[in-house]
């Protein structure tokens, strides 16, 4: 964690632009209300994260539907109409 001052007016935009985070692909930073300076992720990283979340959600939805269909077939076999 990196703190400058006790509020969001601790650094100017020019000073924040000179901060470089190691092992982080983005070059922009923001300063939070408590004075903490954090890196801003690149739009591609955000898009990749959302895409991965959508893929996992789609896969889980298919899995749940498959389980539901199996349970319905099982209940019909055990409890005939």
Coordinates of C-alpha atoms in Angstrom, one line a residue:
X1 CA 0.0 0.0 0.0
X2 CA 1.2 3.5 -0.8
X3 CA -0.2 6.5 1.1
X4 CA 0.4 10.2 0.4
X5 CA -1.3 12.6 2.8
X6 CA -4.5 11.9 4.6
X7 CA -7.0 12.8 1.8
X8 CA -7.3 12.7 -1.9
X9 CA -5.5 16.1 -2.4
X10 CA -2.1 14.7 -1.4
X11 CA -0.6 14.5 -4.9
X12 CA -1.2 16.4 -8.2
X13 CA -2.0 14.6 -11.4
X14 CA 1.5 15.2 -12.7
X15 CA 3.0 13.6 -9.6
X16 CA 0.7 10.6 -9.8
X17 CA 1.6 10.1 -13.5
X18 CA 5.3 9.6 -12.5
X19 CA 4.5 6.7 -10.1
X20 CA 5.2 3.3 -11.7
X21 CA 4.0 0.0 -10.2
X22 CA 6.3 -3.0 -10.8
X23 CA 4.6 -6.1 -12.4
X24 CA 1.5 -4.0 -13.3
X25 CA 0.7 -3.4 -17.0
X26 CA -1.2 -0.1 -16.5
X27 CA 0.5 3.3 -16.3
X28 CA -2.4 5.3 -14.6
X29 CA -3.0 5.7 -10.9
X30 CA -5.8 7.2 -8.8
X31 CA -5.6 8.5 -5.3
X32 CA -8.4 7.4 -3.0
X33 CA -10.1 9.6 -0.4
X34 CA -7.9 8.2 2.4
X35 CA -4.7 9.2 0.5
X36 CA -3.9 5.7 -0.8
X37 CA -2.5 5.6 -4.4
X38 CA -3.6 2.5 -6.4
X39 CA -3.0 1.4 -10.0
X40 CA -5.9 1.6 -12.6
X41 CA -6.2 -1.6 -14.6
X42 CA -6.1 -1.5 -18.4
X43 CA -9.5 -1.8 -20.2
X44 CA -8.3 -5.1 -21.7
X45 CA -7.8 -6.6 -18.3
X46 CA -11.3 -5.5 -17.2
X47 CA -12.8 -7.0 -20.4
X48 CA -10.9 -10.2 -20.0
X49 CA -12.1 -10.5 -16.4
X50 CA -15.7 -9.9 -17.4
X51 CA -15.4 -12.4 -20.3
X52 CA -14.1 -15.1 -18.0
X53 CA -16.9 -14.4 -15.5
X54 CA -19.5 -14.7 -18.3
X55 CA -17.9 -18.0 -19.5
X56 CA -17.9 -19.5 -16.0
X57 CA -21.5 -18.3 -15.5
X58 CA -22.7 -19.9 -18.8
X59 CA -20.9 -23.2 -18.0
X60 CA -22.4 -23.3 -14.5
X61 CA -25.9 -22.5 -15.8
X62 CA -25.6 -25.4 -18.3
X63 CA -24.4 -27.7 -15.5
X64 CA -27.3 -26.8 -13.2
X65 CA -29.8 -27.3 -16.0
X66 CA -28.3 -30.7 -16.8
X67 CA -28.5 -31.7 -13.1
X68 CA -32.1 -30.5 -13.0
X69 CA -33.1 -32.6 -16.0
X70 CA -31.5 -35.7 -14.5
X71 CA -33.3 -35.1 -11.2
X72 CA -36.6 -34.8 -13.1
X73 CA -36.0 -38.0 -15.0
X74 CA -35.1 -39.8 -11.7
X75 CA -38.2 -38.5 -9.9
X76 CA -40.4 -39.7 -12.8
X77 CA -38.8 -43.2 -12.6
X78 CA -39.1 -43.5 -8.9
X79 CA -42.6 -41.8 -8.6
X80 CA -44.7 -42.8 -11.6
X81 CA -47.8 -40.7 -12.3

